[in-house]
Amino acid sequence: MVAGGKSEGELHGQVALVTGGTRGIGRAVAEALAEGGARVGVLARDGNRSREVAEELPGEGHAGVACDVADRERAQAAVKELEELLGPTGILVNNAGITRDNILLRLKDEEWDDVMAVNLKGAFNMTRAVTRGMMKRRSGVILNITSVVGLMGNAGQTNYAASKAGLVGFTKSVARELAPRQIRCNALAPGFIETDMTDALNEAQVEGLKEQIPLGRLGTPEDVAEVVRFLAGPHARYITGQVLAVDGGMAM
Ligand code: NAI
């Protein structure tokens, strides 16, 4: 509690890094963690945008830096810059992700490689950059944003689905490897969420999707962000190595 009886958020005193935190799910995650009391580091390719978003977050003491997560050296340097500004990382949310959809026979090497580089290697680069410090401090939370597509597959998204399924194996392995140091690692598998990524769908496609979603609607970035906040916080202290679908019941 602080003076005046206003209670502090459950993440007070924590530093949380969010990749791809400038829009969509990542931005909602950054807001939810800031509302929980964390100081948030926003990482995205556009450094100016990262800084702008950091300033708009609730509370004070946030920061933004430029980072292409696919670039190993930049990922290391960005974490160092943020830790100098904010302090040691307690929570990492690997949210940055891209799609380069194409049917298998037309899928180009670059489309495969780019998706793997950002979605899978990006999470590896960032996780590696924060792990040494977390191990020394014997605490930390790593959350990976995968997708129902990584669990169920999707025609036209072999590259994306493979990267997201890869993240599931990565999550479970990190969870096993780092559990002795009290570091938790979980994944969230959103279904179809209303963001720039799904804006490309036409009305007929959206109606078709809704029929596959038991709760009958697309999700919002906040639907995902609130689960991230829960998994990042003390109420989830005994949960590790899990993949939690946040998908209105699509993949049960
Ligand atoms: P979005 O396209 O709106 O935002 C993606 C964010 O990642 C942006 O801030 C972008 O700047 C950043 N980003 C992209 N490449 C980057 C790189 N190389 N380095 C650093 N930042 C990079 O996407 P959305 O919809 O918010 O998705 C966020 C995550 O959730 C992604 O991993 C996506 O695969 C996943 N997801 C999204 C679903 C949806 O329906 N929108 C469903 C399931 C998973």
mmCIF file of C-alpha atoms and ligand atoms in Angstrom:
data_model
loop_
_atom_site.group_PDB
_atom_site.id
_atom_site.type_symbol
_atom_site.label_atom_id
_atom_site.label_comp_id
_atom_site.label_asym_id
_atom_site.label_seq_id
_atom_site.Cartn_x
_atom_site.Cartn_y
_atom_site.Cartn_z
ATOM 1 C CA MET A 1 0.000 0.000 0.000
ATOM 2 C CA VAL A 2 1.156 3.532 -0.658
ATOM 3 C CA ALA A 3 0.287 6.712 1.238
ATOM 4 C CA GLY A 4 -3.383 7.586 0.878
ATOM 5 C CA GLY A 5 -4.429 3.939 0.931
ATOM 6 C CA LYS A 6 -4.143 3.456 -2.853
ATOM 7 C CA SER A 7 -3.010 -0.117 -3.446
ATOM 8 C CA GLU A 8 -0.043 -0.880 -5.668
ATOM 9 C CA GLY A 9 -0.388 -3.240 -8.608
ATOM 10 C CA GLU A 10 0.826 -6.808 -8.227
ATOM 11 C CA LEU A 11 3.687 -6.101 -10.659
ATOM 12 C CA HIS A 12 4.980 -3.061 -8.759
ATOM 13 C CA GLY A 13 8.787 -2.985 -8.785
ATOM 14 C CA GLN A 14 9.049 -5.316 -11.787
ATOM 15 C CA VAL A 15 10.560 -4.528 -15.177
ATOM 16 C CA ALA A 16 8.711 -6.074 -18.139
ATOM 17 C CA LEU A 17 10.025 -6.107 -21.719
ATOM 18 C CA VAL A 18 7.474 -6.477 -24.535
ATOM 19 C CA THR A 19 8.630 -7.105 -28.105
ATOM 20 C CA GLY A 20 6.419 -5.721 -30.857
ATOM 21 C CA GLY A 21 4.867 -3.575 -28.139
ATOM 22 C CA THR A 22 3.853 -0.663 -30.369
ATOM 23 C CA ARG A 23 0.521 -1.950 -31.642
ATOM 24 C CA GLY A 24 -2.042 -4.748 -31.563
ATOM 25 C CA ILE A 25 -1.657 -7.434 -28.920
ATOM 26 C CA GLY A 26 1.805 -6.222 -27.868
ATOM 27 C CA ARG A 27 0.584 -2.721 -27.131
ATOM 28 C CA ALA A 28 -2.357 -4.040 -25.091
ATOM 29 C CA VAL A 29 0.097 -6.270 -23.196
ATOM 30 C CA ALA A 30 2.372 -3.291 -22.489
ATOM 31 C CA GLU A 31 -0.638 -1.354 -21.162
ATOM 32 C CA ALA A 32 -1.875 -4.231 -18.998
ATOM 33 C CA LEU A 33 1.563 -4.790 -17.446
ATOM 34 C CA ALA A 34 1.946 -1.050 -16.827
ATOM 35 C CA GLU A 35 -1.494 -1.040 -15.178
ATOM 36 C CA GLY A 36 -0.255 -3.901 -13.019
ATOM 37 C CA GLY A 37 2.499 -1.581 -11.814
ATOM 38 C CA ALA A 38 5.464 -2.752 -13.926
ATOM 39 C CA ARG A 39 7.941 -0.439 -15.596
ATOM 40 C CA VAL A 40 7.705 -1.467 -19.237
ATOM 41 C CA GLY A 41 10.355 -1.579 -21.939
ATOM 42 C CA VAL A 42 8.848 -1.449 -25.430
ATOM 43 C CA LEU A 43 10.895 -2.980 -28.250
ATOM 44 C CA ALA A 44 9.987 -2.620 -31.920
ATOM 45 C CA ARG A 45 11.854 -1.976 -35.140
ATOM 46 C CA ASP A 46 10.889 1.720 -35.114
ATOM 47 C CA GLY A 47 12.635 3.256 -32.095
ATOM 48 C CA ASN A 48 10.715 6.542 -32.240
ATOM 49 C CA ARG A 49 7.427 4.687 -32.195
ATOM 50 C CA SER A 50 8.645 2.537 -29.278
ATOM 51 C CA ARG A 51 9.500 5.663 -27.276
ATOM 52 C CA GLU A 52 6.159 7.332 -28.124
ATOM 53 C CA VAL A 53 4.192 4.286 -26.989
ATOM 54 C CA ALA A 54 6.280 4.012 -23.798
ATOM 55 C CA GLU A 55 5.363 7.610 -22.962
ATOM 56 C CA GLU A 56 1.670 6.939 -23.511
ATOM 57 C CA LEU A 57 1.558 3.959 -21.116
ATOM 58 C CA PRO A 58 -0.145 4.395 -17.744
ATOM 59 C CA GLY A 59 2.172 5.212 -14.857
ATOM 60 C CA GLU A 60 5.738 6.407 -15.115
ATOM 61 C CA GLY A 61 9.246 5.178 -15.792
ATOM 62 C CA HIS A 62 8.697 3.288 -19.052
ATOM 63 C CA ALA A 63 11.139 3.301 -21.980
ATOM 64 C CA GLY A 64 11.261 2.317 -25.629
ATOM 65 C CA VAL A 65 14.103 1.266 -27.928
ATOM 66 C CA ALA A 66 14.576 0.164 -31.529
ATOM 67 C CA CYS A 67 15.030 -3.571 -31.897
ATOM 68 C CA ASP A 68 14.677 -6.048 -34.718
ATOM 69 C CA VAL A 69 14.342 -9.231 -32.666
ATOM 70 C CA ALA A 70 15.671 -11.298 -35.565
ATOM 71 C CA ASP A 71 19.043 -9.571 -35.149
ATOM 72 C CA ARG A 72 20.930 -11.333 -32.368
ATOM 73 C CA GLU A 73 23.365 -8.508 -31.595
ATOM 74 C CA ARG A 74 20.655 -5.854 -31.638
ATOM 75 C CA ALA A 75 18.503 -7.961 -29.289
ATOM 76 C CA GLN A 76 21.397 -8.200 -26.798
ATOM 77 C CA ALA A 77 22.157 -4.475 -27.083
ATOM 78 C CA ALA A 78 18.492 -3.452 -26.740
ATOM 79 C CA VAL A 79 18.100 -5.486 -23.546
ATOM 80 C CA LYS A 80 21.277 -3.888 -22.155
ATOM 81 C CA GLU A 81 20.040 -0.365 -23.012
ATOM 82 C CA LEU A 82 16.671 -1.004 -21.388
ATOM 83 C CA GLU A 83 18.189 -2.572 -18.294
ATOM 84 C CA GLU A 84 20.423 0.488 -17.852
ATOM 85 C CA LEU A 85 17.294 2.674 -17.974
ATOM 86 C CA LEU A 86 14.821 0.506 -16.081
ATOM 87 C CA GLY A 87 16.737 -2.068 -14.064
ATOM 88 C CA PRO A 88 16.971 -5.870 -14.382
ATOM 89 C CA THR A 89 14.329 -7.669 -16.455
ATOM 90 C CA GLY A 90 11.800 -9.644 -14.437
ATOM 91 C CA ILE A 91 9.320 -10.363 -17.230
ATOM 92 C CA LEU A 92 9.893 -10.904 -20.955
ATOM 93 C CA VAL A 93 6.967 -11.145 -23.382
ATOM 94 C CA ASN A 94 8.019 -12.464 -26.788
ATOM 95 C CA ASN A 95 5.153 -11.036 -28.814
ATOM 96 C CA ALA A 96 6.762 -9.763 -32.050
ATOM 97 C CA GLY A 97 5.517 -11.828 -34.953
ATOM 98 C CA ILE A 98 4.872 -11.629 -38.681
ATOM 99 C CA THR A 99 2.970 -13.549 -41.332
ATOM 100 C CA ARG A 100 4.091 -14.167 -44.927
ATOM 101 C CA ASP A 101 1.213 -16.350 -46.106
ATOM 102 C CA ASN A 102 1.309 -18.441 -49.265
ATOM 103 C CA ILE A 103 0.238 -21.875 -50.377
ATOM 104 C CA LEU A 104 2.980 -24.460 -49.965
ATOM 105 C CA LEU A 105 3.814 -24.810 -53.649
ATOM 106 C CA ARG A 106 4.298 -21.062 -54.029
ATOM 107 C CA LEU A 107 5.973 -20.384 -50.695
ATOM 108 C CA LYS A 108 9.297 -18.653 -51.324
ATOM 109 C CA ASP A 109 12.479 -19.302 -49.351
ATOM 110 C CA GLU A 110 12.441 -15.705 -48.046
ATOM 111 C CA GLU A 111 8.853 -16.124 -46.838
ATOM 112 C CA TRP A 112 9.839 -19.223 -44.878
ATOM 113 C CA ASP A 113 13.090 -17.719 -43.575
ATOM 114 C CA ASP A 114 11.665 -14.317 -42.557
ATOM 115 C CA VAL A 115 8.857 -15.871 -40.519
ATOM 116 C CA MET A 116 11.257 -18.255 -38.758
ATOM 117 C CA ALA A 117 13.743 -15.437 -38.140
ATOM 118 C CA VAL A 118 11.244 -13.177 -36.389
ATOM 119 C CA ASN A 119 8.759 -15.560 -34.765
ATOM 120 C CA LEU A 120 11.106 -18.326 -33.616
ATOM 121 C CA LYS A 121 14.701 -17.099 -33.671
ATOM 122 C CA GLY A 122 13.521 -13.712 -32.369
ATOM 123 C CA ALA A 123 12.109 -15.362 -29.246
ATOM 124 C CA PHE A 124 15.354 -17.330 -28.836
ATOM 125 C CA ASN A 125 17.478 -14.175 -29.251
ATOM 126 C CA MET A 126 15.474 -12.249 -26.674
ATOM 127 C CA THR A 127 15.201 -15.118 -24.195
ATOM 128 C CA ARG A 128 18.941 -15.727 -24.349
ATOM 129 C CA ALA A 129 19.550 -12.012 -23.761
ATOM 130 C CA VAL A 130 17.591 -11.946 -20.472
ATOM 131 C CA THR A 131 18.313 -15.428 -19.130
ATOM 132 C CA ARG A 132 21.745 -14.933 -17.544
ATOM 133 C CA GLY A 133 20.446 -12.112 -15.329
ATOM 134 C CA MET A 134 17.289 -14.022 -14.407
ATOM 135 C CA MET A 135 19.351 -17.087 -13.489
ATOM 136 C CA LYS A 136 21.593 -15.024 -11.207
ATOM 137 C CA ARG A 137 18.557 -13.473 -9.519
ATOM 138 C CA ARG A 138 16.775 -16.837 -9.372
ATOM 139 C CA SER A 139 13.526 -15.358 -10.618
ATOM 140 C CA GLY A 140 11.873 -14.392 -13.869
ATOM 141 C CA VAL A 141 8.927 -14.957 -16.174
ATOM 142 C CA ILE A 142 9.118 -15.578 -19.916
ATOM 143 C CA LEU A 143 5.895 -15.558 -21.939
ATOM 144 C CA ASN A 144 5.763 -16.516 -25.595
ATOM 145 C CA ILE A 145 2.871 -15.521 -27.856
ATOM 146 C CA THR A 146 2.245 -18.500 -30.097
ATOM 147 C CA SER A 147 -1.063 -19.112 -31.917
ATOM 148 C CA VAL A 148 -3.879 -21.645 -32.222
ATOM 149 C CA VAL A 149 -2.511 -22.088 -35.732
ATOM 150 C CA GLY A 150 0.608 -23.596 -34.137
ATOM 151 C CA LEU A 151 -1.613 -26.165 -32.415
ATOM 152 C CA MET A 152 -4.157 -26.868 -35.175
ATOM 153 C CA GLY A 153 -2.313 -25.980 -38.419
ATOM 154 C CA ASN A 154 -3.774 -23.756 -41.120
ATOM 155 C CA ALA A 155 -3.811 -24.114 -44.902
ATOM 156 C CA GLY A 156 -1.747 -21.344 -46.462
ATOM 157 C CA GLN A 157 0.321 -20.776 -43.312
ATOM 158 C CA THR A 158 2.823 -23.660 -43.233
ATOM 159 C CA ASN A 159 5.676 -21.282 -42.369
ATOM 160 C CA TYR A 160 3.745 -19.394 -39.681
ATOM 161 C CA ALA A 161 2.258 -22.573 -38.136
ATOM 162 C CA ALA A 162 5.691 -24.232 -38.039
ATOM 163 C CA SER A 163 7.211 -21.181 -36.324
ATOM 164 C CA LYS A 164 4.404 -21.080 -33.756
ATOM 165 C CA ALA A 165 4.546 -24.848 -33.120
ATOM 166 C CA GLY A 166 8.302 -24.407 -32.705
ATOM 167 C CA LEU A 167 7.622 -21.831 -30.008
ATOM 168 C CA VAL A 168 5.592 -24.423 -28.099
ATOM 169 C CA GLY A 169 8.573 -26.810 -27.980
ATOM 170 C CA PHE A 170 10.855 -23.904 -27.103
ATOM 171 C CA THR A 171 8.535 -22.846 -24.256
ATOM 172 C CA LYS A 172 8.399 -26.312 -22.708
ATOM 173 C CA SER A 173 12.160 -26.804 -23.003
ATOM 174 C CA VAL A 174 12.949 -23.400 -21.487
ATOM 175 C CA ALA A 175 10.455 -24.152 -18.703
ATOM 176 C CA ARG A 176 12.174 -27.449 -17.873
ATOM 177 C CA GLU A 177 15.687 -26.040 -18.150
ATOM 178 C CA LEU A 178 15.113 -22.936 -16.032
ATOM 179 C CA ALA A 179 12.614 -24.204 -13.452
ATOM 180 C CA PRO A 180 15.422 -25.121 -11.003
ATOM 181 C CA ARG A 181 16.270 -21.379 -10.978
ATOM 182 C CA GLN A 182 12.624 -20.460 -10.293
ATOM 183 C CA ILE A 183 12.171 -18.992 -13.779
ATOM 184 C CA ARG A 184 8.754 -19.745 -15.274
ATOM 185 C CA CYS A 185 8.083 -19.971 -19.008
ATOM 186 C CA ASN A 186 4.612 -20.279 -20.532
ATOM 187 C CA ALA A 187 2.979 -19.687 -23.896
ATOM 188 C CA LEU A 188 -0.327 -18.136 -24.853
ATOM 189 C CA ALA A 189 -2.075 -19.300 -27.992
ATOM 190 C CA PRO A 190 -4.465 -16.587 -29.159
ATOM 191 C CA GLY A 191 -7.189 -17.474 -31.632
ATOM 192 C CA PHE A 192 -8.335 -14.813 -34.074
ATOM 193 C CA ILE A 193 -7.801 -11.400 -32.501
ATOM 194 C CA GLU A 194 -8.852 -8.066 -34.017
ATOM 195 C CA THR A 195 -5.533 -6.384 -34.947
ATOM 196 C CA ASP A 196 -3.709 -5.143 -38.063
ATOM 197 C CA MET A 197 -2.762 -8.793 -38.642
ATOM 198 C CA THR A 198 -6.417 -9.858 -39.073
ATOM 199 C CA ASP A 199 -7.599 -6.602 -40.708
ATOM 200 C CA ALA A 200 -6.788 -8.148 -44.078
ATOM 201 C CA LEU A 201 -9.738 -10.587 -43.711
ATOM 202 C CA ASN A 202 -12.931 -9.719 -45.608
ATOM 203 C CA GLU A 203 -16.422 -9.806 -44.082
ATOM 204 C CA ALA A 204 -17.237 -13.269 -45.449
ATOM 205 C CA GLN A 205 -13.994 -14.648 -43.983
ATOM 206 C CA VAL A 206 -14.774 -13.083 -40.598
ATOM 207 C CA GLU A 207 -18.299 -14.594 -40.626
ATOM 208 C CA GLY A 208 -16.788 -17.988 -41.544
ATOM 209 C CA LEU A 209 -14.338 -17.714 -38.673
ATOM 210 C CA LYS A 210 -17.015 -16.830 -36.142
ATOM 211 C CA GLU A 211 -18.733 -20.129 -36.944
ATOM 212 C CA GLN A 212 -15.599 -21.958 -35.761
ATOM 213 C CA ILE A 213 -15.417 -19.998 -32.497
ATOM 214 C CA PRO A 214 -17.702 -21.382 -29.766
ATOM 215 C CA LEU A 215 -17.893 -17.973 -28.047
ATOM 216 C CA GLY A 216 -19.043 -16.521 -31.395
ATOM 217 C CA ARG A 217 -16.732 -13.521 -31.735
ATOM 218 C CA LEU A 218 -13.164 -12.599 -32.584
ATOM 219 C CA GLY A 219 -11.012 -11.725 -29.581
ATOM 220 C CA THR A 220 -9.680 -8.320 -28.632
ATOM 221 C CA PRO A 221 -6.046 -7.512 -27.787
ATOM 222 C CA GLU A 222 -7.235 -6.891 -24.203
ATOM 223 C CA ASP A 223 -8.640 -10.444 -24.000
ATOM 224 C CA VAL A 224 -5.068 -11.666 -24.496
ATOM 225 C CA ALA A 225 -3.322 -8.942 -22.498
ATOM 226 C CA GLU A 226 -5.231 -9.669 -19.294
ATOM 227 C CA VAL A 227 -4.155 -13.318 -19.433
ATOM 228 C CA VAL A 228 -0.552 -12.211 -19.980
ATOM 229 C CA ARG A 229 -0.838 -10.028 -16.874
ATOM 230 C CA PHE A 230 -2.139 -12.982 -14.874
ATOM 231 C CA LEU A 231 0.604 -15.351 -16.107
ATOM 232 C CA ALA A 232 3.269 -12.700 -15.441
ATOM 233 C CA GLY A 233 2.114 -12.130 -11.886
ATOM 234 C CA PRO A 234 2.263 -13.834 -8.513
ATOM 235 C CA HIS A 235 -1.102 -15.614 -8.849
ATOM 236 C CA ALA A 236 0.455 -17.812 -11.561
ATOM 237 C CA ARG A 237 3.499 -18.705 -9.443
ATOM 238 C CA TYR A 238 2.951 -22.479 -9.747
ATOM 239 C CA ILE A 239 2.321 -22.518 -13.526
ATOM 240 C CA THR A 240 5.161 -23.289 -15.938
ATOM 241 C CA GLY A 241 5.572 -25.052 -19.279
ATOM 242 C CA GLN A 242 1.932 -24.522 -20.235
ATOM 243 C CA VAL A 243 0.282 -23.381 -23.439
ATOM 244 C CA LEU A 244 -2.893 -21.488 -22.638
ATOM 245 C CA ALA A 245 -5.305 -20.990 -25.540
ATOM 246 C CA VAL A 246 -7.057 -17.606 -25.484
ATOM 247 C CA ASP A 247 -9.304 -18.303 -28.422
ATOM 248 C CA GLY A 248 -12.997 -18.324 -27.492
ATOM 249 C CA GLY A 249 -12.883 -22.126 -27.411
ATOM 250 C CA MET A 250 -11.556 -22.754 -30.950
ATOM 251 C CA ALA A 251 -8.897 -25.293 -30.036
ATOM 252 C CA MET A 252 -10.320 -27.523 -27.321
HETATM 253 P P1 NAI B 1 0.658 -6.808 -35.402
HETATM 254 O O1 NAI B 1 1.153 -7.032 -36.774
HETATM 255 O O2 NAI B 1 -0.477 -5.879 -35.164
HETATM 256 O O3 NAI B 1 1.868 -6.355 -34.447
HETATM 257 C C1 NAI B 1 3.079 -7.025 -34.484
HETATM 258 C C2 NAI B 1 4.111 -6.225 -33.747
HETATM 259 O O4 NAI B 1 5.376 -6.878 -33.875
HETATM 260 C C3 NAI B 1 4.276 -4.832 -34.294
HETATM 261 O O5 NAI B 1 4.480 -3.927 -33.219
HETATM 262 C C4 NAI B 1 5.546 -4.948 -35.132
HETATM 263 O O6 NAI B 1 6.239 -3.730 -35.239
HETATM 264 C C5 NAI B 1 6.330 -5.955 -34.330
HETATM 265 N N1 NAI B 1 7.374 -6.634 -35.087
HETATM 266 C C6 NAI B 1 7.257 -7.307 -36.243
HETATM 267 N N2 NAI B 1 8.463 -7.766 -36.630
HETATM 268 C C7 NAI B 1 9.348 -7.383 -35.686
HETATM 269 C C8 NAI B 1 10.742 -7.563 -35.517
HETATM 270 N N3 NAI B 1 11.493 -8.216 -36.426
HETATM 271 N N4 NAI B 1 11.335 -7.051 -34.420
HETATM 272 C C9 NAI B 1 10.612 -6.380 -33.501
HETATM 273 N N5 NAI B 1 9.289 -6.169 -33.609
HETATM 274 C C10 NAI B 1 8.665 -6.669 -34.694
HETATM 275 O O7 NAI B 1 0.355 -8.254 -34.836
HETATM 276 P P2 NAI B 1 -0.616 -8.768 -33.675
HETATM 277 O O8 NAI B 1 -1.842 -9.277 -34.321
HETATM 278 O O9 NAI B 1 -0.712 -7.805 -32.575
HETATM 279 O O10 NAI B 1 0.227 -10.058 -33.215
HETATM 280 C C11 NAI B 1 1.085 -10.068 -32.104
HETATM 281 C C12 NAI B 1 1.519 -11.497 -31.867
HETATM 282 O O11 NAI B 1 0.381 -12.326 -31.648
HETATM 283 C C13 NAI B 1 2.270 -12.115 -33.045
HETATM 284 O O12 NAI B 1 3.302 -12.961 -32.572
HETATM 285 C C14 NAI B 1 1.200 -12.926 -33.735
HETATM 286 O O13 NAI B 1 1.754 -13.986 -34.462
HETATM 287 C C15 NAI B 1 0.392 -13.410 -32.540
HETATM 288 N N6 NAI B 1 -0.968 -13.800 -32.852
HETATM 289 C C16 NAI B 1 -1.856 -12.919 -33.415
HETATM 290 C C17 NAI B 1 -3.146 -13.332 -33.684
HETATM 291 C C18 NAI B 1 -4.161 -12.426 -34.285
HETATM 292 O O14 NAI B 1 -5.245 -12.920 -34.624
HETATM 293 N N7 NAI B 1 -3.934 -11.150 -34.445
HETATM 294 C C19 NAI B 1 -3.581 -14.703 -33.383
HETATM 295 C C20 NAI B 1 -2.574 -15.528 -32.778
HETATM 296 C C21 NAI B 1 -1.321 -15.080 -32.529
#
